[in-house]
XYZ file of C-alpha atoms in Angstrom:
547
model
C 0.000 0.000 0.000
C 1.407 3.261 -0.944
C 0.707 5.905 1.840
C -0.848 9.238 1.198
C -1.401 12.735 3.097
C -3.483 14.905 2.562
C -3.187 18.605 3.377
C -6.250 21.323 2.844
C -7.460 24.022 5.484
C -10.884 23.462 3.915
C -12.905 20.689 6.053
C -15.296 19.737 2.734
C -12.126 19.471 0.458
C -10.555 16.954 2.472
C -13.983 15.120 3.364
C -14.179 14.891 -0.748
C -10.918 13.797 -1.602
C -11.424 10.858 1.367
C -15.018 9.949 -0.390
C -13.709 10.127 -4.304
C -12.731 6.888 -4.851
C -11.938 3.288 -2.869
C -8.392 4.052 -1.634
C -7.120 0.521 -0.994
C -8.769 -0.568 -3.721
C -6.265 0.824 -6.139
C -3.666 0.225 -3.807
C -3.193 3.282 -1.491
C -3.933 4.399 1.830
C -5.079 7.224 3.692
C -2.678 7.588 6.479
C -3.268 11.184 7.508
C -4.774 14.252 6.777
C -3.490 17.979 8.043
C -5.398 21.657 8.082
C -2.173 23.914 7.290
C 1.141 23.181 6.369
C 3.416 23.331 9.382
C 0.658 20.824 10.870
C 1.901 18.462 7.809
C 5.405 18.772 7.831
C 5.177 17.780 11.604
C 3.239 14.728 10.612
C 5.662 14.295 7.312
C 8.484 14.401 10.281
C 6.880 11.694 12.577
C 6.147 9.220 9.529
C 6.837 10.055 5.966
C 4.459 9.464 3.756
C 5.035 8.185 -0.059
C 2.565 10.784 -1.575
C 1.240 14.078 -0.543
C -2.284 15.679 -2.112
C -1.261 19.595 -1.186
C -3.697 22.801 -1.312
C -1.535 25.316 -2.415
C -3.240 28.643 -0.965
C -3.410 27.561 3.206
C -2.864 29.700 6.282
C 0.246 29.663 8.411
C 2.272 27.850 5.446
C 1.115 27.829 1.849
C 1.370 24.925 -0.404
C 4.360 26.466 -2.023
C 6.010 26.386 1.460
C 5.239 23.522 2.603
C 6.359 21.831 -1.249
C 9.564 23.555 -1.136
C 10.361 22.236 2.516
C 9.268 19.006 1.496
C 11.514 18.426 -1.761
C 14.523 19.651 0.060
C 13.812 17.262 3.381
C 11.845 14.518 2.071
C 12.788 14.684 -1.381
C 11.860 11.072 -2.030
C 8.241 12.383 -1.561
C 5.937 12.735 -4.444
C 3.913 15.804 -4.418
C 0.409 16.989 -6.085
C -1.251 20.266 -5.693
C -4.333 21.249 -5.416
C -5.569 24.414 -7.199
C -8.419 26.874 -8.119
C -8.059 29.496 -11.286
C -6.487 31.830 -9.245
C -3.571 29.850 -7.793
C -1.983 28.729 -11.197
C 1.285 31.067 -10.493
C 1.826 28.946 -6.976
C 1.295 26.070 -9.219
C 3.584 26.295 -11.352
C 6.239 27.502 -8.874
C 5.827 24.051 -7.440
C 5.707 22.343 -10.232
C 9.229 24.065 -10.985
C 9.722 22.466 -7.691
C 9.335 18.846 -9.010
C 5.375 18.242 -7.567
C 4.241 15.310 -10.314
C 1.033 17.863 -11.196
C -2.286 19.362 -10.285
C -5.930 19.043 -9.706
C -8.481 21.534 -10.137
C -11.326 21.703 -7.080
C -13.605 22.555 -8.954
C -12.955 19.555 -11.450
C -12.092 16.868 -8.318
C -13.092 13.383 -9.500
C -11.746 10.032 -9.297
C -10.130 8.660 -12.471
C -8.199 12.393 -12.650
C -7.229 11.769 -9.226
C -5.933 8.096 -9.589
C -4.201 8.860 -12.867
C -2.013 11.178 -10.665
C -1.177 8.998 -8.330
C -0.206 6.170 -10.565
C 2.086 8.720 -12.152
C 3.468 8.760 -8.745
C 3.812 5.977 -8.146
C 5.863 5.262 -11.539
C 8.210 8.007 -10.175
C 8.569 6.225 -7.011
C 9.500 2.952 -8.449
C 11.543 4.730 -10.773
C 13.791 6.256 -8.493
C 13.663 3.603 -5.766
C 13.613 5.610 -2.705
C 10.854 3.697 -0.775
C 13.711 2.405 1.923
C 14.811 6.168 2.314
C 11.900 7.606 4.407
C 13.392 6.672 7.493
C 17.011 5.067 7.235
C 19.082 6.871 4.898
C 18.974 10.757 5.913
C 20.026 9.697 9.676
C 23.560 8.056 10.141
C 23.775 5.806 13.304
C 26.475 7.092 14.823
C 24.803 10.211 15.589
C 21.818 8.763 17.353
C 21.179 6.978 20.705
C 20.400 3.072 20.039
C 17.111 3.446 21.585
C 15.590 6.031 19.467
C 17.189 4.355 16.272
C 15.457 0.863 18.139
C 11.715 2.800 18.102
C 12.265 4.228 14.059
C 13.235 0.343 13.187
C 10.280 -0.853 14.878
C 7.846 2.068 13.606
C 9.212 0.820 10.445
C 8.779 -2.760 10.590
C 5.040 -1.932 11.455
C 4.879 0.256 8.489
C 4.241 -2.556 5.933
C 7.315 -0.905 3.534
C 9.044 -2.748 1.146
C 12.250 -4.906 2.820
C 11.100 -3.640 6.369
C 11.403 -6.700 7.789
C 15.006 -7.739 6.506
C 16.206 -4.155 7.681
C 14.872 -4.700 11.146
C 16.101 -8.168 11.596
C 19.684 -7.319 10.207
C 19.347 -3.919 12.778
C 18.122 -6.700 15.355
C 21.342 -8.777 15.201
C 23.779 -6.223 15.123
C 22.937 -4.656 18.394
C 21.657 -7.285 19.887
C 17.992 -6.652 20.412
C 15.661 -8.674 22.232
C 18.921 -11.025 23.238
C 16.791 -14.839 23.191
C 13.631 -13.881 22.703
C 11.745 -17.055 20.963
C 8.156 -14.500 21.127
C 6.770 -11.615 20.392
C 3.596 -9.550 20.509
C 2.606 -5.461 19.419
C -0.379 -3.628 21.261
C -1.534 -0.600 19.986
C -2.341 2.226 22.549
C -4.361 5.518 21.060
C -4.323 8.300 23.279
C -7.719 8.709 23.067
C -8.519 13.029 22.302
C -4.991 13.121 21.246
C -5.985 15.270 17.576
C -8.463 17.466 19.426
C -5.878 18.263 22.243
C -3.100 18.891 19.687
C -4.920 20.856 17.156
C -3.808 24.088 18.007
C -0.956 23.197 19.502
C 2.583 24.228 17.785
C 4.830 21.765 16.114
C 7.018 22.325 19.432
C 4.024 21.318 21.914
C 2.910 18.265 20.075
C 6.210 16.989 20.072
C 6.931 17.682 23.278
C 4.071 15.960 24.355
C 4.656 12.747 22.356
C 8.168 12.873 23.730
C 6.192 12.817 27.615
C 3.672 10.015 26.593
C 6.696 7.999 25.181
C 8.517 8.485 28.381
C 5.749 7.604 30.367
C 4.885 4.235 29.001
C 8.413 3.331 28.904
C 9.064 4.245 32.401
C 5.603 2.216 33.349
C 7.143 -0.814 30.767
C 10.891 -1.369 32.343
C 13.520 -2.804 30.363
C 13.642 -1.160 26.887
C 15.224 -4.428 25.529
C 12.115 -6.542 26.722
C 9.435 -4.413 26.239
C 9.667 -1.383 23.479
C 7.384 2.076 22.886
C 7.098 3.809 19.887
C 4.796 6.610 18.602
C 3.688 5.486 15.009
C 1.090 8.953 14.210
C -2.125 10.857 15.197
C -1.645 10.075 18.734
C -1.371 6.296 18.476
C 1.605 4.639 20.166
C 2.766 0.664 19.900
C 4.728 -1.383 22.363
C 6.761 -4.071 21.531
C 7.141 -7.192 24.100
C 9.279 -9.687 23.906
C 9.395 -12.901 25.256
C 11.672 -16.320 26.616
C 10.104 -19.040 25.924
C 6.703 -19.488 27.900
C 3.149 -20.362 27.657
C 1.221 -18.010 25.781
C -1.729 -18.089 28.348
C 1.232 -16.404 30.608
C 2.365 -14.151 27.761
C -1.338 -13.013 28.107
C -1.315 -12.582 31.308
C 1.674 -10.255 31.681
C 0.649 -8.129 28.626
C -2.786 -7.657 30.440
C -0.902 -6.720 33.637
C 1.398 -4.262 32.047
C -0.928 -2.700 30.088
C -3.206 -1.734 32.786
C -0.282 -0.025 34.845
C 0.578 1.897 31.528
C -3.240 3.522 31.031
C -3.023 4.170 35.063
C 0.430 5.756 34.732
C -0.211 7.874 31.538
C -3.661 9.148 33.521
C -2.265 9.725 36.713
C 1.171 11.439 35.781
C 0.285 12.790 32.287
C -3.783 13.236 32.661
C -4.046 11.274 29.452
C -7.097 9.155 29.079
C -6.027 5.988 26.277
C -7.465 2.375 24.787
C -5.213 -0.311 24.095
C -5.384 -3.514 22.016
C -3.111 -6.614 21.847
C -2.439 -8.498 18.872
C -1.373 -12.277 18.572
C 1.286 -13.869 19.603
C 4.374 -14.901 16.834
C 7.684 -16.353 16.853
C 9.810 -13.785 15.014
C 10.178 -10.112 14.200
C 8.961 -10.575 10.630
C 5.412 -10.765 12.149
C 5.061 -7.988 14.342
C 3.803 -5.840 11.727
C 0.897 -8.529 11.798
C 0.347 -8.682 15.114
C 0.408 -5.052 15.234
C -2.532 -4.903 12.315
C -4.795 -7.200 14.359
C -4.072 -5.108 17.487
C -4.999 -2.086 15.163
C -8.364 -3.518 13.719
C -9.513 -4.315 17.266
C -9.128 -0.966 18.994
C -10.838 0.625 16.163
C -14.004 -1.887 16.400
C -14.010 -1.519 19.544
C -16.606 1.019 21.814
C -14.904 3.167 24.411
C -15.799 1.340 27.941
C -17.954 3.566 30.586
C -15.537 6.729 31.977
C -14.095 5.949 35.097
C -13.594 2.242 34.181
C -10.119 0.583 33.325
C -11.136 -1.677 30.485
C -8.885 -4.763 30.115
C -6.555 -4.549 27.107
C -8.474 -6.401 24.314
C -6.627 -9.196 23.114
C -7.631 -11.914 19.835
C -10.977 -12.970 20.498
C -12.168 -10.577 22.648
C -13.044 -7.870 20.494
C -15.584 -4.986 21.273
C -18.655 -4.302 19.254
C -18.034 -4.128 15.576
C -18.868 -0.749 14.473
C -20.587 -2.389 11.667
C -20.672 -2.207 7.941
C -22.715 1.099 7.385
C -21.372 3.701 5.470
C -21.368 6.759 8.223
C -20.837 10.352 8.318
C -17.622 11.281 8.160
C -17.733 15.429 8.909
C -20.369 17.887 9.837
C -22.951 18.543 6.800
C -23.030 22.131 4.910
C -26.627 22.380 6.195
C -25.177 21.528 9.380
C -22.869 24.144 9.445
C -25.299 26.785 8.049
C -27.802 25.822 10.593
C -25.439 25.838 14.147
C -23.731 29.670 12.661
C -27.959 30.280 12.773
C -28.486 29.169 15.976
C -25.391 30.765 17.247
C -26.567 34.199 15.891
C -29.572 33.998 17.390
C -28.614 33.365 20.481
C -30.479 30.126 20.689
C -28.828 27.822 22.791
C -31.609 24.977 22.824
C -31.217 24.677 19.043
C -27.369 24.616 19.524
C -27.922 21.544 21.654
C -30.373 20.197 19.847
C -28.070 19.952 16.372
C -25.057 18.585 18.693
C -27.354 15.587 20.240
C -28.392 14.849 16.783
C -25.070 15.029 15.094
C -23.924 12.474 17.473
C -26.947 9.969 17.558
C -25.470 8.170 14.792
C -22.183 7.864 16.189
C -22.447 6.889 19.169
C -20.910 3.581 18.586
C -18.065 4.602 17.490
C -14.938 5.292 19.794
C -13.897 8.336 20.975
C -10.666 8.434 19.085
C -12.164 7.184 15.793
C -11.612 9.803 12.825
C -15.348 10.340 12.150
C -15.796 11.370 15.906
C -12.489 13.689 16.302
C -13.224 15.372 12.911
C -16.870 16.288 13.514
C -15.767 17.442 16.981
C -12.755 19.874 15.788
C -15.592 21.387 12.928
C -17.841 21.780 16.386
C -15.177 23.706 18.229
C -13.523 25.673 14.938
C -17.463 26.471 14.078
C -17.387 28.043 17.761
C -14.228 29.866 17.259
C -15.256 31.551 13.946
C -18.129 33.047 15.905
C -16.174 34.260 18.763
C -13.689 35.781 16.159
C -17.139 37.180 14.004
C -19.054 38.815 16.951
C -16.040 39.145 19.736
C -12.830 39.947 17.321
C -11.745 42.441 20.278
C -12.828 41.297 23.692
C -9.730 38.416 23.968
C -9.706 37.523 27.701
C -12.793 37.393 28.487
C -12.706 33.441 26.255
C -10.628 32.317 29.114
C -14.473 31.823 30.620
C -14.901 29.005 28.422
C -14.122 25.487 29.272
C -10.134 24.412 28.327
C -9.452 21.991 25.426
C -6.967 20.406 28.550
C -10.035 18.914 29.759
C -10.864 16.741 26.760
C -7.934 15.426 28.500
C -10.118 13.171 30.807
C -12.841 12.326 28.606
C -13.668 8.888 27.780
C -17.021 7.704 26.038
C -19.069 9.631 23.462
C -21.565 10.988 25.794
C -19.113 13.092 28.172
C -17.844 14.549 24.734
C -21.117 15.844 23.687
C -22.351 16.977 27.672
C -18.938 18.882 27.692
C -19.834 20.346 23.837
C -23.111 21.389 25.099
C -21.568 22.824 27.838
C -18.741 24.810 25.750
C -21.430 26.537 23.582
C -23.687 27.016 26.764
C -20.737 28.935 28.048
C -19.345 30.754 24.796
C -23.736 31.781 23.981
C -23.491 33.630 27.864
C -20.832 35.377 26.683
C -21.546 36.370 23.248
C -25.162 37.498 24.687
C -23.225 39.678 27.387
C -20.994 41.337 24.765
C -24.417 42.298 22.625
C -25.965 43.479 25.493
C -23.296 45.064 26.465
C -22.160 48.314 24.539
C -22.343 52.121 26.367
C -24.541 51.443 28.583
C -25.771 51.973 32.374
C -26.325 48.553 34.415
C -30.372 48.595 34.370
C -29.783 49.588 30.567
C -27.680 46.564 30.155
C -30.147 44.372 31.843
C -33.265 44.906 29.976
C -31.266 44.614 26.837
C -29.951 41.165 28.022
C -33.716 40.324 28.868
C -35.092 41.117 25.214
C -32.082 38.858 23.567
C -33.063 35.621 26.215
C -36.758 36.220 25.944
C -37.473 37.537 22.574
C -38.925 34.810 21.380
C -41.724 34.278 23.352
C -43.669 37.033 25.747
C -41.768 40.044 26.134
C -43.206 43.555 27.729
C -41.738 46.337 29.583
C -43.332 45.464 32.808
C -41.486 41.996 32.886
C -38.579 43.721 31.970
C -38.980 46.089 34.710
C -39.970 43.733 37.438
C -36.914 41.155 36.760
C -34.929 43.784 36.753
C -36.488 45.496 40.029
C -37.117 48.803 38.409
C -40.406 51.194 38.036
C -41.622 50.622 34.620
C -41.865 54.237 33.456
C -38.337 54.964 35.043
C -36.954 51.729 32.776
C -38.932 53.435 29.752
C -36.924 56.781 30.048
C -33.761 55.473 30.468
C -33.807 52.825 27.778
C -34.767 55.544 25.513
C -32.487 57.910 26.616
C -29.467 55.647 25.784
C -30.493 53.348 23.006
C -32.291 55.923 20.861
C -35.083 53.907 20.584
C -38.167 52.952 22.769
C -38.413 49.383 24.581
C -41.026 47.968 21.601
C -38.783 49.219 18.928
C -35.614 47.647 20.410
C -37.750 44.591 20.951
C -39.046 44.853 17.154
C -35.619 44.984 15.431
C -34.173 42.459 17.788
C -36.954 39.774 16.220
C -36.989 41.368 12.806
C -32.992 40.820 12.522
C -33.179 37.000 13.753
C -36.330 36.576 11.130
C -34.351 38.030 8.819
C -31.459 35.045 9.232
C -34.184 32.401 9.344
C -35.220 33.748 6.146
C -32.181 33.682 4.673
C -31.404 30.108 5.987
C -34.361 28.900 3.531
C -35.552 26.274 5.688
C -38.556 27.720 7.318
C -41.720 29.246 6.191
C -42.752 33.152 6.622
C -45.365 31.961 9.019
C -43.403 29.064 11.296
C -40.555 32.191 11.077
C -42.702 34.930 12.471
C -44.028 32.660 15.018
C -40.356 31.899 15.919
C -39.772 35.246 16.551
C -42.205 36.040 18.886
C -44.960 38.172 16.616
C -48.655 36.906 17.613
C -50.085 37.283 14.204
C -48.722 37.182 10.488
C -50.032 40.139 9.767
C -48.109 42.184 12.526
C -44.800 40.336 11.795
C -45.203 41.833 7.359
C -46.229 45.284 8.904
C -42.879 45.587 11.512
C -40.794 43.771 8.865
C -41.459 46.185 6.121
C -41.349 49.548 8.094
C -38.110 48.263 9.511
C -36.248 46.129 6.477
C -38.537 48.533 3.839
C -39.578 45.667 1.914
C -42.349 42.817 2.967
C -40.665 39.052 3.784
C -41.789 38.150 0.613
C -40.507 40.606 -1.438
C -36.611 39.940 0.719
C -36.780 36.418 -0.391
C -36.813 37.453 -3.855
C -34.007 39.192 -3.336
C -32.312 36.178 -2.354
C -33.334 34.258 -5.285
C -36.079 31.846 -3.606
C -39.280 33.724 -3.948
């Protein structure tokens, strides 16, 4: 299998590239994807891939970059870009570069796309570089035998070409695993690893693979016995090795072991993980086996209760299969459309509503399983565009919000979506104390925050008052003196400009809209809209092309 990244900032690009054809089908897999290009050159440095599918106009580090960094690093790399009409000059600076061509977006489909990467592959054969990825740009001398001992064995696991023949020659010369007659390879997957990392520097994430690494060592013993590695995407594998014994005991003292790691890496490093043992063999050339079977189990498997310590799964004792179904793979563009809505309008029940139902058909799946990290970094990068849309200026105040730290300590579907809910709870108190804010006096402040919470269903000036505590007729004048307009009016706008967004949503009548907005008859919702907007709701939809 030839391995392929791919790099795009836009969520839908990637989700279309992933959905264009049957990867392993023509022979390649997906083994990573990245939203900017320092992000991928930090994955390119943990585990090169063969080929890399590159946007060429991305935040942070452009395709051209990120290209040029690549040919002179990983120069065995093949590279193709991805372009729109306007990026043809950074196109065909990388092409000068040696990238093997480009796609079009707008023209993405799937014999264009596998054409390219059989040219790539051509080129790869071609030059024979497939054993450089990880051996030939490091010389041994200059590197401790242990970290040279966790590349060989991230290799082996790899599935490359002569892997195995490498690792075994590597094996005898330094005198690894000294009469060891069997092996096994558990995979461990931190389990929010991509949601903790993703805006983390290059700097941070290593530094925190570096800890985990540590940690599970230190929990392991003897390097020479029993082996971690970080293979990518927050997914670790330990090695064990074994004198001759029963395999019942083998078993046994994998179960142990792995226990003490999860405890370790969640008492020292606050690290929730899964782990998953493969079978036992008799020689290094099938650990990369063992480590597959380990693999396919923890990513069948459903995340156990929170607070439990689940047994490491071993052959045969597999979790529920995720099953067959094709599933969703990222947040819809309806979806999208419909929580920036509900974020405008303040509407925090709707908010929760879309989250719950977003995850009702995922709920099988593990925590650390693509589908479920993806649609939760669009949740939390949806919530960040609105804080940068309607707070660009008021920074500290998003220290209010929960921490991304504390995904830390999640384990099971559910506490990921209570903790959502509660995220958006928190950053919807805050956005509705910024609108209410503005130059105002306290009492001002506070009837303005009651029409934004209430404006949907019955509002007056006397419930304003009393929650407030203030003399109707005294709230009157002062609202008027400092907003310009009277309590009604304020009221009126504040439900003409959220009918206005349902409008332009499309997916709601005039009617269900103006009784969303809290007018008690049609009639009165056309009359307000149209001395306000100056047209009738009808006549604003043809505007927007769906009268």
């Amino acid at each position: 299998m030839f391995q392929v990244l791919l790099v795009d900032d836009e969520p839908l690009v990637r989700h279309d590239l992933r959905t264009l054809l049957d990867w392993n089908e023509h022979g390649f897999e997906l083994c990573g994807q990245a939203h900017n290009g320092l992000m991928a050159l930090a994955m390119i440095e943990q585990s090169p891939p063969h080929i890399a599918i590159i946007d060429v106009n991305m935040p942070e580090m452009n395709g051209v970059e990120l290209n040029r960094a690549i040919k002179e690093r990983f120069p065995f790399i093949q590279t193709i870009m991805l372009s729109s009409f306007d990026d043809y000059d950074y196109v065909r600076e990388c092409l000068k570069n040696g990238s093997i061509d480009y796609l079009l977006k707008h023209r993405l489909d799937g014999a264009a796309l596998v054409t390219l990467l059989n040219k790539a592959v051509l080129e790869l054969r071609q030059e024979d570089r497939l054993l450089e990825v990880r051996m030939t740009h490091e010389v041994e001398t200059e590197r401790p035998s242990h970290v040279l001992l966790r590349d060989y064995i991230v290799y082996l696991v790899s599935g490359r070409k002569d892997a195995t023949t490498e690792v075994e020659a590597f094996s005898q010369k330094k005198r690894l695993y000294p009469h060891a007659l069997s092996y096994a390879a558990a995979a461990v997957q931190i389990v929010p690893f991509l949601l903790l990392t993703e805006s983390y520097s290059d700097v941070q994430t290593n530094r925190l693979v570096q800890q985990v690494v540590d940690m599970m060592q230190q929990s392991l013993g003897d390097i020479q016995e029993r082996t971690a590695a970080y293979v990518e995407d927050g997914r670790f594998i330990v090695v064990f090795a074994f004198k001759e014994r029963s395999e019942h005991a083998i078993k046994n003292e994998i179960a142990g072991r792995m226990r003490k790691l999860q405890h370790a890496l969640e008492l020292f490093l606050n690290l929730k993980c899964v782990v998953s043992v493969g079978h036992v063999c008799t020689n290094l050339s099938q650990l990369g086996s063992s480590y597959s079977s380990a693999e396919r189990m923890l990513d069948a498997s459903t995340m156990e209760p929170s607070g439990s310590h689940a047994a490491p799964r071993m052959p045969g004792r597999a979790g529920g299969l995720a099953g067959g179904n094709h599933q969703r793979v990222s947040l819809t563009i309806e979806e999208h459309k419909q929580l920036l809505l509900s974020i405008e309008r303040l509407d925090i029940e709707d908010v929760h509503g879309l989250i719950s139902s977003t995850f009702a058909s995922i709920r099988h799946l593990p925590i650390h399983s693509h589908t479920v990290q993806m649609i939760v970094s669009e949740l939390m990068q949806t919530g960040d565009k609105a804080w940068k849309t309607w707070m660009p200026s008021v920074g500290a105040a998003k220290e209010k919000l929960p921490s991304r730290s504390e995904l830390g300590r999640i384990g099971s579907v559910g506490e990921l979506v209570q903790w959502l809910q509660s995220y958006y709870a928190d950053l919807l108190a805050l956005l509705k104390q910024h609108r209410a804010a503005g130059p105002y006096s306290r009492h001002v402040t506070q009837a303005v925050h009651f029409i934004l919470e209430r404006y949907p269903g019955y509002v007056t000036l006397e419930l304003a008052a009393g929650a407030i505590g203030l003399n109707s007729s005294y709230l009157s004048r002062i609202f008027k003196e400092e907003t310009q307009r009277t309590f009604s009016e304020y009221l009126n706008r504040v439900r003409i400009d959220a009918g206005r967004k349902l409008l332009e949503s499309g997916k709601y009548s005039i009617k269900e809209i103006s009784n969303q907005v809290g007018f008690t008859t049609h009639n009165y919702f056309f009359k307000v809209f149209k001395e306000i907007t100056g047209v009738t709701p009808q006549e604003y939809l043809n505007r927007l092309g769906r009268g």
